[in-house]
Each structure stands twice: as structure tokens, then as C-alpha cells.
Coordinates of C-alpha atoms and ligand atoms in Angstrom, one line a residue:
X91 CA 117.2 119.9 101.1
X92 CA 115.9 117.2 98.8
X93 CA 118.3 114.4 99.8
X94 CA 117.2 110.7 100.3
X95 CA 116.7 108.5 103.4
X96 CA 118.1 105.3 104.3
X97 CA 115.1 103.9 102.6
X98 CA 115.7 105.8 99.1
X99 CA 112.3 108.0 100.0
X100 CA 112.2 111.4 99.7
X101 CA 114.4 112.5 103.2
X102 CA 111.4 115.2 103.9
X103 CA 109.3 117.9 102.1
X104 CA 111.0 120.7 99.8
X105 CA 109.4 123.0 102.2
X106 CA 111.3 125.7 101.0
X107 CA 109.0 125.8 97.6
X108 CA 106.0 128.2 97.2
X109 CA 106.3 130.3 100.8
X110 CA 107.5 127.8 102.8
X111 CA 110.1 129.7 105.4
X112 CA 113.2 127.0 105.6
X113 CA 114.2 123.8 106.0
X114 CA 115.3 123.1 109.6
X115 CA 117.9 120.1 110.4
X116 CA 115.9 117.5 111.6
X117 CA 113.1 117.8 108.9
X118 CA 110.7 118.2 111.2
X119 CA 108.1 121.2 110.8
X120 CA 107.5 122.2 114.5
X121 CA 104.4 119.8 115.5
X122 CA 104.7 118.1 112.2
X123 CA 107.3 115.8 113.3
X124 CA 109.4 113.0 110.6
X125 CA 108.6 109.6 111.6
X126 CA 111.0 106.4 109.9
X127 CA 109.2 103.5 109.3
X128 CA 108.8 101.1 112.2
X129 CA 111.6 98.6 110.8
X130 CA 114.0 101.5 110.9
X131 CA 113.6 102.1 114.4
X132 CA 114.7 98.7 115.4
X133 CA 117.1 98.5 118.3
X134 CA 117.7 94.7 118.6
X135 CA 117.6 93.9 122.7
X136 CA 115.4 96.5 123.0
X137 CA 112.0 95.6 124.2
X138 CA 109.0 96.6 125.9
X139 CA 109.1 94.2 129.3
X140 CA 111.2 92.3 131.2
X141 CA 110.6 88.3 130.7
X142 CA 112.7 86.5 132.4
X143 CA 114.5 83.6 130.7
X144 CA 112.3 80.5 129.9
X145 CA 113.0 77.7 132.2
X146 CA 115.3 75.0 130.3
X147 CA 112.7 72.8 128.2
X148 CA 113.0 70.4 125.3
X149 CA 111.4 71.7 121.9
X150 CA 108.2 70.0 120.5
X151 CA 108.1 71.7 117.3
X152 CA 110.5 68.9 115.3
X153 CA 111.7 70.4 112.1
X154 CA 109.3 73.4 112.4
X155 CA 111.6 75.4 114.7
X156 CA 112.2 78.9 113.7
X157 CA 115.8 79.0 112.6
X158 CA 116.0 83.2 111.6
X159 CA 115.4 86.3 113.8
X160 CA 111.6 86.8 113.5
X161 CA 112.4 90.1 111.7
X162 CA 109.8 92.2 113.8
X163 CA 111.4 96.0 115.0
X164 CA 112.8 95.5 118.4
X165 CA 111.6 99.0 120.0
X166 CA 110.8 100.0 123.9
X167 CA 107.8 100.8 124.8
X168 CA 108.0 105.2 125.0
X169 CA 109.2 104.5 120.9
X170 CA 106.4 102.8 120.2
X171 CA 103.7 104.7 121.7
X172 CA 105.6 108.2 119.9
X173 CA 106.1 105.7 116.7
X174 CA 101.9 105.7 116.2
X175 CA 100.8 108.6 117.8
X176 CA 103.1 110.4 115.3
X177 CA 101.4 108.4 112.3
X178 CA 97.9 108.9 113.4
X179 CA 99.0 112.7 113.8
X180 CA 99.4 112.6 109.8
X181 CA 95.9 111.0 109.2
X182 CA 93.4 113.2 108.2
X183 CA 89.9 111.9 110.4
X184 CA 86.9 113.4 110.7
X185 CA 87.9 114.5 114.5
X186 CA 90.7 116.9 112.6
X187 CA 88.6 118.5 110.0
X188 CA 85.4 118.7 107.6
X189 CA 85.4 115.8 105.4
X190 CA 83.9 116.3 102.3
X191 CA 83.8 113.0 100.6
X192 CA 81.1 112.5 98.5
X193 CA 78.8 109.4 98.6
X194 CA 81.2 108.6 101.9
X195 CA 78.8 110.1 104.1
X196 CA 81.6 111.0 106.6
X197 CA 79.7 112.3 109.4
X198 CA 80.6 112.7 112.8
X199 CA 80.9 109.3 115.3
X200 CA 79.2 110.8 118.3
X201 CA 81.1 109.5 121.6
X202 CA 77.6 108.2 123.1
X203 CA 78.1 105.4 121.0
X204 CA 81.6 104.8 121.8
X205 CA 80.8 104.7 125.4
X206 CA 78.1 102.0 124.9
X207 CA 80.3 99.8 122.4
X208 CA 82.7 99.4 125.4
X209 CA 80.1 98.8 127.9
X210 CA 81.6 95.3 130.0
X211 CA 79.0 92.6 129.3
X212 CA 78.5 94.0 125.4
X213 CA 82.7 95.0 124.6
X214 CA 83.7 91.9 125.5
X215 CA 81.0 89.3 124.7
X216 CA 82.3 86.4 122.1
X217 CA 80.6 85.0 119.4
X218 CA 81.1 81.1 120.8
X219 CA 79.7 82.3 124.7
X220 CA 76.2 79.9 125.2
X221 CA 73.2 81.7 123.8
X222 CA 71.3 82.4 127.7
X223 CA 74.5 84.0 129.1
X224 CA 74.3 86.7 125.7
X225 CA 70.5 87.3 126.2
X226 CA 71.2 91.2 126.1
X227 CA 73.3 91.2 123.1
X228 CA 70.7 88.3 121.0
X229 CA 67.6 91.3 122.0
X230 CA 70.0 94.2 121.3
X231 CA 70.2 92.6 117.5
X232 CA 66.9 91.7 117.6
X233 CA 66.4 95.6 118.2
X234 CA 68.7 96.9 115.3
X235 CA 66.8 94.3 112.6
X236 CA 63.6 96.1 114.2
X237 CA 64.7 99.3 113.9
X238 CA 65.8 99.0 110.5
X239 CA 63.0 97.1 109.0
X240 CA 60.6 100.0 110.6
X241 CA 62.9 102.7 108.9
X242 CA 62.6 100.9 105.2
X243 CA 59.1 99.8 105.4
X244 CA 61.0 96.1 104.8
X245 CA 59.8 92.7 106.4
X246 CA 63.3 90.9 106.2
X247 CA 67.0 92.3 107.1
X248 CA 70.0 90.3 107.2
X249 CA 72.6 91.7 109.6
X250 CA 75.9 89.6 109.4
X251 CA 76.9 91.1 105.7
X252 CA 80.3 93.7 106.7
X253 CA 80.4 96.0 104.4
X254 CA 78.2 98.0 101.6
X255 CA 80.1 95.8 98.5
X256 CA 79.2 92.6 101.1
X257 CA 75.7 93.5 101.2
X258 CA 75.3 94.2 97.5
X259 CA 76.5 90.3 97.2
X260 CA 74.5 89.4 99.9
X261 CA 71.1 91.0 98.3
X262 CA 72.0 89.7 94.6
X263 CA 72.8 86.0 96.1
X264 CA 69.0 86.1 97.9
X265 CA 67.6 87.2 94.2
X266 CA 69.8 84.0 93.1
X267 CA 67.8 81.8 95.5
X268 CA 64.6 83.2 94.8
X269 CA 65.1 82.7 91.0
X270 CA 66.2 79.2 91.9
X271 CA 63.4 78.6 93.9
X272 CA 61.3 79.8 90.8
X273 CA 63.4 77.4 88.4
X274 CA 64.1 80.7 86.3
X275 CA 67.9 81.2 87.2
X276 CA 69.3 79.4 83.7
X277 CA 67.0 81.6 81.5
X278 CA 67.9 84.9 83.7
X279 CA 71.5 85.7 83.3
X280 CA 71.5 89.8 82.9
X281 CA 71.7 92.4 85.2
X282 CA 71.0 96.2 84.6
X283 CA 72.9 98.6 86.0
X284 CA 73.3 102.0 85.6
X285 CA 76.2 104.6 83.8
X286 CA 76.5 106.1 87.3
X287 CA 76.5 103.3 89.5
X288 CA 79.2 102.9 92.2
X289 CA 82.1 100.5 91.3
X290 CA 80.8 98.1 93.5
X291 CA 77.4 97.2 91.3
X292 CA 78.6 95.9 88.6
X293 CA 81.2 94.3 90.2
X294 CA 78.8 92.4 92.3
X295 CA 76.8 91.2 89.4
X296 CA 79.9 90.0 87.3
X297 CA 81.3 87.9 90.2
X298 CA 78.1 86.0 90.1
X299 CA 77.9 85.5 86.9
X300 CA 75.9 88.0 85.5
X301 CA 75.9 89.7 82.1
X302 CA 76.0 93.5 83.3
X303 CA 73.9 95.8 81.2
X304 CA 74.4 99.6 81.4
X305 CA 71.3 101.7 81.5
X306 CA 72.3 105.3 79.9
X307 CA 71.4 108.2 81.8
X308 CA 69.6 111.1 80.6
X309 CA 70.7 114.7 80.5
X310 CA 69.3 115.6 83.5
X311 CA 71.8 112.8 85.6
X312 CA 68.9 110.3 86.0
X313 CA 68.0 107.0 84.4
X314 CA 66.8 106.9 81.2
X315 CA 63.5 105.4 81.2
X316 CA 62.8 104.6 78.0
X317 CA 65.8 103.3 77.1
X318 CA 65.7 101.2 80.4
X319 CA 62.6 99.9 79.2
X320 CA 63.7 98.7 76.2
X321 CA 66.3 96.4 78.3
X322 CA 63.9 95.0 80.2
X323 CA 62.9 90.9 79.0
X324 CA 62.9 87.5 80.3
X325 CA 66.8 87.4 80.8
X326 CA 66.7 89.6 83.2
X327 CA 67.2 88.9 86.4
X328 CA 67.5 92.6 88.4
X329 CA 68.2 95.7 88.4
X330 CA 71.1 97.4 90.9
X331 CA 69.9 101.1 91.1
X332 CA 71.1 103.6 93.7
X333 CA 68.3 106.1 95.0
X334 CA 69.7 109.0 96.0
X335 CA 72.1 108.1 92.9
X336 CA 75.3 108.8 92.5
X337 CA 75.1 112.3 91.1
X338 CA 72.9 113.3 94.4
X339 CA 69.9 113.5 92.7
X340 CA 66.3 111.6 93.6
X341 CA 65.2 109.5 90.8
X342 CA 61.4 110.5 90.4
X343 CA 60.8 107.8 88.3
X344 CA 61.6 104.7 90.5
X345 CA 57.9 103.2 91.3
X346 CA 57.7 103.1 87.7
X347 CA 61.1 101.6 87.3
X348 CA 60.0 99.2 90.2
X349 CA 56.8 98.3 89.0
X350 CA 58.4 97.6 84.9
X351 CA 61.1 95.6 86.9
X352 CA 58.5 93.7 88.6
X353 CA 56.2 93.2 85.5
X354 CA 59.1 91.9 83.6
X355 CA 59.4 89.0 86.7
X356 CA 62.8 90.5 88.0
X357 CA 64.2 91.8 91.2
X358 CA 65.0 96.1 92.7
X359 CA 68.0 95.8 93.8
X360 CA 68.7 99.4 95.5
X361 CA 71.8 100.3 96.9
X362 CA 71.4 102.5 100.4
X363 CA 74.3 104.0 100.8
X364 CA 72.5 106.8 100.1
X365 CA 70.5 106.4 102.4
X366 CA 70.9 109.2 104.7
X367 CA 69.4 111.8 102.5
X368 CA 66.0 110.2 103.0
X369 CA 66.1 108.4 106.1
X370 CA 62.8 108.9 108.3
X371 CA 61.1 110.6 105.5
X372 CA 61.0 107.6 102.7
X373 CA 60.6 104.1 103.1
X374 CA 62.1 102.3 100.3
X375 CA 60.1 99.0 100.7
X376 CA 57.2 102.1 99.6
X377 CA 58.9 102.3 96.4
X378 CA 59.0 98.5 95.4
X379 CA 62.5 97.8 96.6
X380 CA 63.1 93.8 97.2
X381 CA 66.7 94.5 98.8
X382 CA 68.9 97.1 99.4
X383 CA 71.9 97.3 102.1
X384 CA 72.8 99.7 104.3
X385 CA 75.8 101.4 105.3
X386 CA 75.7 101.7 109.0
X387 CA 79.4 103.3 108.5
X388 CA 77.4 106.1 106.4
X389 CA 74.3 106.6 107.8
X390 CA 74.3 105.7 111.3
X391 CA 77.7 107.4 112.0
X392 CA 79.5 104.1 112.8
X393 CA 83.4 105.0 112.5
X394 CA 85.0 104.3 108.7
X395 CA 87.7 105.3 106.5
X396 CA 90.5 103.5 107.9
X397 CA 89.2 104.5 110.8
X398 CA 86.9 101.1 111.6
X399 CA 85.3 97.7 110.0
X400 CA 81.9 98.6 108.1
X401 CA 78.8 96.9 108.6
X402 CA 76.6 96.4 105.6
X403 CA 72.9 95.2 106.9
X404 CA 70.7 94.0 104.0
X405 CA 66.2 94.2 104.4
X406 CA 64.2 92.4 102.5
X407 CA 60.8 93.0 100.4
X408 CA 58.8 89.9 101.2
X409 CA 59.2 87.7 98.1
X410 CA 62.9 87.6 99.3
X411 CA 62.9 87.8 102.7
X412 CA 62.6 83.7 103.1
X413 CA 66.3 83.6 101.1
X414 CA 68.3 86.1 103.4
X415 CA 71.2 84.1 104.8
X416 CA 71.9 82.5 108.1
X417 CA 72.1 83.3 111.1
X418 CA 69.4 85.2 112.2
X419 CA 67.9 86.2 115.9
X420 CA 64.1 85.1 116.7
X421 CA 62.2 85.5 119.8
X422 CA 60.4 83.0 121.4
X423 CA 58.9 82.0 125.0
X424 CA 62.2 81.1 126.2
X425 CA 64.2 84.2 125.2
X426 CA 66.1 85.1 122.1
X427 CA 68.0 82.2 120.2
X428 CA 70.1 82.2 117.2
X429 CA 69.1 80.1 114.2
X430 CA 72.7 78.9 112.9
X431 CA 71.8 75.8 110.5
X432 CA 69.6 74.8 107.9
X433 CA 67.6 72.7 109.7
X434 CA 66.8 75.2 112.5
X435 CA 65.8 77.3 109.6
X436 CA 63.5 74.8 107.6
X437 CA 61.7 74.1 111.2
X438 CA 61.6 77.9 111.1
X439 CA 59.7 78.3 107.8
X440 CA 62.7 79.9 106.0
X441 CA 65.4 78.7 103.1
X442 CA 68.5 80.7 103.3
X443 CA 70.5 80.9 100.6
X444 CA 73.8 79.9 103.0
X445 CA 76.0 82.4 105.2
X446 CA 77.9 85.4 104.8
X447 CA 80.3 85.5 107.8
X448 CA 81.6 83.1 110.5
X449 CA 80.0 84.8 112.8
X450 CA 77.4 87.0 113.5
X451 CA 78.4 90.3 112.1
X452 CA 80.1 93.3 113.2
X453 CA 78.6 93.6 116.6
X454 CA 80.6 96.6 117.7
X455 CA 78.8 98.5 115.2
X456 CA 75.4 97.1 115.6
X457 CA 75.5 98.8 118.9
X458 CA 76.9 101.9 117.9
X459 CA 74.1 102.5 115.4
X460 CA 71.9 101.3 117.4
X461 CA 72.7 103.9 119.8
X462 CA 72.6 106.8 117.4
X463 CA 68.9 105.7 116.2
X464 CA 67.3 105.7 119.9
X465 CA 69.5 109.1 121.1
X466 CA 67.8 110.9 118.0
X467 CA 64.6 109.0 117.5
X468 CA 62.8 108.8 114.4
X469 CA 61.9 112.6 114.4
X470 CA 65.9 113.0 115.2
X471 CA 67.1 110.8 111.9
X472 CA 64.5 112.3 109.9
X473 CA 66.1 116.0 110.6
X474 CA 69.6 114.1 110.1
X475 CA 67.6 113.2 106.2
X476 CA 66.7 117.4 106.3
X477 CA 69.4 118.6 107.7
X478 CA 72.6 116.9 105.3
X479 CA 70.4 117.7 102.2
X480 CA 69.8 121.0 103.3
X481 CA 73.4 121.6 103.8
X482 CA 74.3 120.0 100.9
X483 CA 71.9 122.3 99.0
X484 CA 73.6 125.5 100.4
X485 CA 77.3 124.2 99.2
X486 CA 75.7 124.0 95.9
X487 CA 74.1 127.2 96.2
X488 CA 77.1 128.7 97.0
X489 CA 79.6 127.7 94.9
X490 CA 77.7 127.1 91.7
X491 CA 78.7 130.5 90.3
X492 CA 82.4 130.2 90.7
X493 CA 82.5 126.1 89.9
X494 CA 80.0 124.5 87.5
X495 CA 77.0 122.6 88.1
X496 CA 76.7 119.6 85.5
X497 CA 72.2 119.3 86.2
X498 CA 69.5 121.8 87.0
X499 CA 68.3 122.4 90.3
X500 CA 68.7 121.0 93.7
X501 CA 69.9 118.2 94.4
X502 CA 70.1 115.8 97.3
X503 CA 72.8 115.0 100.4
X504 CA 75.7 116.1 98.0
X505 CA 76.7 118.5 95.6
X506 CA 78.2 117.7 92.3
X507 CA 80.4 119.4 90.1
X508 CA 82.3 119.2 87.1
X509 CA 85.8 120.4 85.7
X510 CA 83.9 123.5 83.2
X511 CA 84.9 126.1 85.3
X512 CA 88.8 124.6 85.6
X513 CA 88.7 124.6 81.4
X514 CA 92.1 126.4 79.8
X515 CA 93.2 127.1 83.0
X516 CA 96.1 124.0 82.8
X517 CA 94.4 123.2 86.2
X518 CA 93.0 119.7 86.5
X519 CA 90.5 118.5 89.2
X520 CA 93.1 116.2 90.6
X521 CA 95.1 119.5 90.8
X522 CA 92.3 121.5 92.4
X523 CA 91.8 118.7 94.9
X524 CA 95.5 118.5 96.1
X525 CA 95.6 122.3 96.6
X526 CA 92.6 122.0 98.8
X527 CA 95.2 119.4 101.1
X528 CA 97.3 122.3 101.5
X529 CA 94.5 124.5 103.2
X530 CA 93.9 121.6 105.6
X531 CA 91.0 120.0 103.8
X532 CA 90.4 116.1 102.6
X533 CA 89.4 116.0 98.9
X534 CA 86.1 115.5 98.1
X535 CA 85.4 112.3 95.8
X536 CA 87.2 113.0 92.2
X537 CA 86.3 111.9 88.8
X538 CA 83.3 109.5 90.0
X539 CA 80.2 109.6 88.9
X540 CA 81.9 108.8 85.7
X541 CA 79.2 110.1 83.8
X542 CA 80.4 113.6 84.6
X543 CA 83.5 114.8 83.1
X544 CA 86.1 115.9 85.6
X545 CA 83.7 115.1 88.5
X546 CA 84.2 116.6 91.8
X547 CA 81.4 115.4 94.6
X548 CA 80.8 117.1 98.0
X549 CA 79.2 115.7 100.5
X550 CA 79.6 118.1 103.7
X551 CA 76.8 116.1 106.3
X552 CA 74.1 117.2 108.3
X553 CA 77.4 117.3 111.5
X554 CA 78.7 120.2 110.4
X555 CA 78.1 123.6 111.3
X556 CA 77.3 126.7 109.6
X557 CA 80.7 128.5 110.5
X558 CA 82.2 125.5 109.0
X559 CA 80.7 124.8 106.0
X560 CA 81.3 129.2 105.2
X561 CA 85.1 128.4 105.5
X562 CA 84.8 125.3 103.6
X563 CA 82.9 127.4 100.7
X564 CA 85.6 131.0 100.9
X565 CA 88.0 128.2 100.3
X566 CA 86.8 126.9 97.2
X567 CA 85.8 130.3 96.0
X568 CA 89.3 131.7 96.6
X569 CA 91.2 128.4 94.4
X570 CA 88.3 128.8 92.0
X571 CA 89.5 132.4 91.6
X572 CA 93.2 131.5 91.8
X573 CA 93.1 129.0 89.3
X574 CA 90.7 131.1 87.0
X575 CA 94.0 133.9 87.5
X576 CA 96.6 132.3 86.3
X577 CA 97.8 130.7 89.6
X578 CA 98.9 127.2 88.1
X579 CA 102.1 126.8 90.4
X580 CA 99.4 127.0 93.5
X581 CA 98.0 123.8 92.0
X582 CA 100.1 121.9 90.1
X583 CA 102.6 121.3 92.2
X584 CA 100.5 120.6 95.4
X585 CA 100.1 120.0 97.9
X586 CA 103.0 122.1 99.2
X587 CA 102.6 121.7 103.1
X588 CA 101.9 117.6 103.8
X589 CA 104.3 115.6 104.9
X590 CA 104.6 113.7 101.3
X591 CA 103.7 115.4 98.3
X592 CA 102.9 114.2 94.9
X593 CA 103.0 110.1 95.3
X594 CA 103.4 107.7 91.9
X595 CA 100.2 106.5 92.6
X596 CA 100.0 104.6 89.6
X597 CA 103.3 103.3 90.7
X598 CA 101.9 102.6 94.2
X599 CA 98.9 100.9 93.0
X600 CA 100.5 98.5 90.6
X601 CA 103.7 98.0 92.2
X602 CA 103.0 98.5 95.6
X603 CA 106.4 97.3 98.0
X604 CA 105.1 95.4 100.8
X605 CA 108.2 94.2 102.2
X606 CA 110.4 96.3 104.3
X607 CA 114.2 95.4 103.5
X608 CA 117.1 96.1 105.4
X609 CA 119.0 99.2 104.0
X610 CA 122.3 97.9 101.8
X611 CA 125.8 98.7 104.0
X612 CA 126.8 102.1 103.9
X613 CA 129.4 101.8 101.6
X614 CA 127.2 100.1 98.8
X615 CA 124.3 102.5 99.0
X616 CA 126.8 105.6 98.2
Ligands
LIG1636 C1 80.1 103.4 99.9 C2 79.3 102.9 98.7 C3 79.2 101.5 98.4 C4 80.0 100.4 99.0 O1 80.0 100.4 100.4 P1 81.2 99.8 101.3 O2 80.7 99.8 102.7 O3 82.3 100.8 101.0 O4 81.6 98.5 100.8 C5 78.3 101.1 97.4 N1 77.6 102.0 96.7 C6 77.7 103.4 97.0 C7 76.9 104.3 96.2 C8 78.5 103.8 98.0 O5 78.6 105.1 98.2

């Protein structure tokens, strides 16, 4: 029953292939239930409430009337409650399932910090309300920066950035300002980064205008010292390493990368977002870090993944913590007060390098994370640091036998493996990890780090349990062991069982429609 909808996509799932019992009429699968788009639902006249009609009036709007229909789906209100609880039903979360996403950090949200985000007097407080009536929220900031400085052994931290990639930019513009400030920013113009540096590095680096310089790594998935050395000179202007890196290993040699970095007159630029494998047991401002941001989506459990807006604090080493952007919270005799403008900032002793954000930052999440540091304390978040790398550490354990380990040893808060154990058996990694959606599982992170062939990263958190993590582990082994059997049709055609299978997503990437159309008259479309 492979016919087409109204909309020329697939009308539902062939779930007749591969053990699938039989199609049933209205392409539903018992609680799996077909849902049209929104547009398709549209019953013009329908609507939610009854308005009355608008008093007569004359129009002030000239020319600008609207002359069309506004094109938005006319539904009542019972469709459109059914219309998204149906779509979120199809969204895998980390309420539904383990969620294995490597360098994600997807760990549970714990409700204690929902309940406080929506607290009256902190859920609804606006950015533009007079500083004395937001006293609570100004010391609850004041807090977070404390916190977080206190955790990374850092002087300076700059809350407004919003996301990992905006913090990144955020450190690397302060590194700007200092070089400015030095009258070195024409003569330093390169960056080094690393082979297995997240996306978002060298990204960061080129969109300022820096020369990015990759840094090989050595066979054991760290950085090459020596031939980082040999980079180093008076062009450069930083490094961006990652610590945990991406292949969830420590780099042991990173006060010596720090202090070569520093000799040579440039900047550590460290991205956190692996932070939680060594929060409350390493400071990084300890290892000669001058910036690095961090993910409170990753490591203080604030929601993410389509699920919520990041928040992407940056701290400081001294030398740049004069630079980090406006606003910021101080406390003084009369209370907590925001300084907002350059000159507030020069009476303050401090030259920021400008502003991030409108705003203040994503303060929904400042209290969220804020919550999960005082519910577990600093002997809680160190345990979180023990307890993901431990966990990570028995995925590894487990599975290396039946998958393949690219490095050594243990490694950090994720596991990684590569695509050996998959070789001549016609089974691909992307294959693997869309069979894995079929037994009710996310992915974990394909084909990144890049410096591992066929890469498949694992990242289960310190939130799950032990029971969990087993099934999680039988499951690989037995598609290990399928695939390693012959069983191709189990993985090259999955997944079997969601409610859309293989998507173009080359196709949906580069073409992607945007722009619902109504379907063609019956007659035409035949
Ligand atoms: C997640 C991540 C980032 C980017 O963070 P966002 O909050 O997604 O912008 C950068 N580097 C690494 C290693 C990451 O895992």
C-alpha cells in the first residue's frame, strides 16, 4: 500500500516489509497514528473562539491592507491540540528513551528545575522591568556567574552568549580585543585548530577572519605536539582546542600546550562542551585556559535538541576578562545593577569588546542550571563528572569486542568507535544507525570525529541507569552479530517501523520545500 497523499509524500509506511503484520485502512499503526500537515487540515470558518464581528470602523492602514486570505489553516481547537500532540508523539526526547548522542551530552532535565523556571516573579520577569523591581533575578545571575567561575577556577564569565557556536564567537571576539588592545591584531591573523575539532571551531575562526590552521592528531586520537609546535609563531593569534576532545579522550598534554601557546604571546581558547566529564574534579582556568564556553544545555541538564534554546556562558582567564562583552551584573551597596553601556563600563574599570544579545541572555536557563548546581552541590556535579565517564567506560568495555575501538584504553564521557567491525559486510554505519531506530533507539553521533573512519560516538550520561544502559549494549551486540551474519536487508533498508523511512536527505538539505502549496484540483493531479 505504497500510494501517495494529496501532498505527493509517501501516503504511509510499507509496513508490510521485513515482519511487519499488514497494512490497515487508515495507515495508522495502533498508537502510531498518520498526521497531514497542518495546511491540510484547514476547514475554512472553522476556528478556535467565538469573536464577535468588529464594530464598523474606517481602515487606517492606506494601501497596506491585506487584500488575500492570510493563508494560515483554519482548524478548531480539539484539531489542533490532537494536530501537535500527535507530532510530538513522533519526536524521539530524552523523556521516551536513552539518547545516545555523542558530544550532545543528552542527559536528563530534572523537573526541579522546571518547577523553579516557572516560579511567578522569575517566569514572567521582562528584560525592559526597572532594575530594583528584578533584584531577585539581577542576584540570581550574579549567582550562576559565581558558580561558574568557582567551578573553572576562572575570574571573568560572560553570560548573555546563547549557544555553544555563540560562545566560541564570543571568546575569540574577547581574544580580538585583547590583541587590539596590545596593537598585535594586524600581525596575528592564524588560528590553530585541531583535525578533530567540532564544526563549530573553525567556523568561528573563519567568520572573523582568521587563517584556520589544522593541528594533526597523533595515533593515539590526541594532538600532536610536536607538530603543533612547529605551528606555533608570531601570526598566531590562538588556539581552539577541546578538552575532553572530540574522540573522548583527555589530552595529557594541555599545560604544555597552554604554556607554548602562552610563550608564543597567543590565546587557549578551550571549548567546554565537554565539560561534564570533568566538572568538579578539574578547573580549566588550572590548566592555562583564557576562555572557554559552556554548554549549559550539556552539562547542566538545561533542555536541548529541539527541545529548548541553548545557553552558551563564556569565563574568562584574567588577561581577558576586562574584554568580555556587555552587559554584566555587579553588586554594590545599593543592590545588584546591570552595566548596559560603555560608559558604565569604563567607570567600572572594564573595556568590553561590545554585546552579544539584545538582552541579557537566556534567563530561563540560567535558572534551570542554576538549580541543578545547588540540588547536587559541588560533591553532587563532581559524581555527575564520575559517574557519565564511568558509564561511558562500561559501554566501551562492553561492546569493544563485537564493534571496534579506533585508540587504546579508556577513554572519557563517551565511547568512540569506528566502522572495522562493519568491514565486507555491505553494512555502513549510516546503516547500522538506522537499524538501531527500529529497536526504539536515537542514533548515536555518526561519521564525526572526522578523523575516524566510519565514526560512531556514544555518549550514554551519568542519568541513566544500569538496566538501561545493559539493553542499550544486548542491542548493539545482537546488530553487531546480525550484520557480521549476513543480515543486510535488517539494515539497509531501515528503519522499517518509523513513521517515515529512508528520507533524500541530501535532497532535504539542499532543496529543502518551505512553502506549503495547495494540492492541484483533482482532476489535474490524476
Ligand atoms: C555541542 C558542541 C558545540 C556547539 O555547541 P552549541 O550549543 O550546539 O552551539 C561545540 N563544540 C562541541 C565539541 C560540541 O559538542
Amino acid at each position: 500500500m505504497s500510494g501517495m497523499n494529496r501532498q505527493g509524500r509517501p501516503s504511509s509506511i510499507d509496513n508490510t516489509a521485513h515482519g511487519g503484520t499488514h497494512s490497515t485502512f487508515t495507515g495508522n499503526k495502533a498508537l502510531e497514528l498518520e498526521e497531514p500537515l497542518l495546511f491540510e487540515l484547514d476547514n475554512p470558518g472553522a476556528c478556535g473562539v467565538d469573536l464577535d464581528e468588529p464594530e464598523p470602523f474606517s481602515s487606517r492602514l492606506g494601501n497596506f491592507e491585506r487584500q488575500g486570505r492570510i493563508g494560515l489553516a483554519s482548524v478548531s481547537e480539539p484539531e489542533v491540540v490532537r494536530h501537535f500532540v500527535r507530532l510530538s508523539s513522533k519526536n524521539y526526547s530524552i523523556d521516551a528513551g536513552l539518547y545516545p548522542l555523542g558530544s550532545c551530552t543528552m542527559k536528563h532535565n530534572p523537573r526541579l528545575n522546571e518547577k523553579m523556571a516557572r516560579l511567578p516573579g522569575i517566569g514572567d520577569v521582562h528584560p525592559l522591568q526597572p532594575q530594583q523591581t528584578v533584584q531577585g533575578a539581577l542576584e540570581l545571575m550574579s549567582e550562576l556567574a559565581h558558580w561558574l567561575k568557582e567551578l573553572t577556577g576562572m575570574p571573568g564569565v560572560a553570560l548573555s552568549p546563547k549557544a555553544g557556536a555563540h560562545g566560541e564567537l564570543c571568546g575569540m571576539m574577547a581574544i580580538r580585543a585583547a590583541l587590539i588592545a596590545r596593537g598585535e591584531d594586524d600581525q596575528r591573523s592564524r588560528v590553530l585548530v585541531p583535525e578533530s575539532a567540532h564544526g563549530t571551531n573553525p567556523a568561528t575562526a573563519a567568520l572573523l577572519g582568521y587563517k584556520v590552521d589544522s593541528i594533526p592528531a597523533t595515533r593515539d586520537g590526541r594532538v600532536d605536539l610536536e607538530a603543533f609546535k612547529a605551528k606555533l609563531g608570531p601570526d598566531v593569534a590562538a588556539i581552539m582546542l577541546t578538552n575532553p576532545n572530540t574522540c573522548g579522550l583527555f589530552e595529557r598534554d594541555i599545560v604544555e600546550i597552554a604554556d607554548a601557546v602562552h610563550e608564543a604571546g597567543a590565546y587557549f581558547y578551550c571549548d567546554g562542551a565537554n565539560f561534564n566529564a570533568i566538572v568538579g574534579r578539574v578547573r580549566p582556568g588550572d590548566l592555562g585556559v583564557d576562555a572557554m564556553h559552556i554548554n549549559l544545555h550539556k552539562t547542566f541538564s538545561t533542555p536541548h535538541g529541539g527541545g529548548g534554546p541553548g545557553a552558551g556562558p563564556v569565563v574568562f582567564s584574567e588577561a581577558l576578562a576586562p574584554f568580555a562583552p556587555l552587559p554584566y551584573v555587579v553588586s554594590g551597596k545599593d543592590g545588584f545593577r546591570v552595566v548596559e553601556t560603555e560608559e558604565a563600563a569604563k567607570a567600572d574599570g572594564t573595556q568590553p569588546f561590545g554585546r552579544m544579545t539584545a538582552f541579557h541572555g537566556q534567563m530561563g536557563m540560567f535558572v534551570r542550571a542554576l538549580a541543578y548546581m545547588m540540588s547536587h552541590g559541588s560533591d553532587g556535579l563532581r559524581q555527575v563528572a564520575e559517574d557519565a565517564v564511568l558509564n561511558a567506560n562500561y559501554v566501551l568495555a562492553s561492546l569493544k569486542d563485537d564493534m571496534s575501538a579506533p585508540f587504546e584504553g579508556p577513554c572519557m564521557h563517551e565511547a568512540l568507535f569506528d566502522d572495522r567491525f562493519l568491514k565486507g559486510t555491505g553494512v555502513e554505519t549510516l546503516d547500522f544507525a538506522k537499524a538501531m531506530i527500529d529497536e526504539g533507539y536515537h542514533p548515536m553521533t555518526m561519521y564525526f570525529p572526522l578523523v575516524v573512519h566510519g565514526a560512531l560516538l556514544i555518549e550514554p550520561t551519568e542519568t541513566e541507569s544500569k538496566q538501561s544502559i545493559d539493553l542499550f549494549i544486548s542491542t548493539l551486540k545482537d546488530l553487531a552479530r546480525a550484520a557480521k551474519s549476513n543480515d543486510k536487508d535488517r539494515f539497509t533498508g531501515a528503519p522499517y517501523m518509523s513513521p517515515r523511512r529512508r528520507l533524500d536527505e541530501t535532497a532535504a538539505a539542499r532543496k529543502p520545500v518551505l512553502r506549503w502549496a495547495p494540492p492541484m484540483p483533482a482532476q489535474a493531479a490524476e
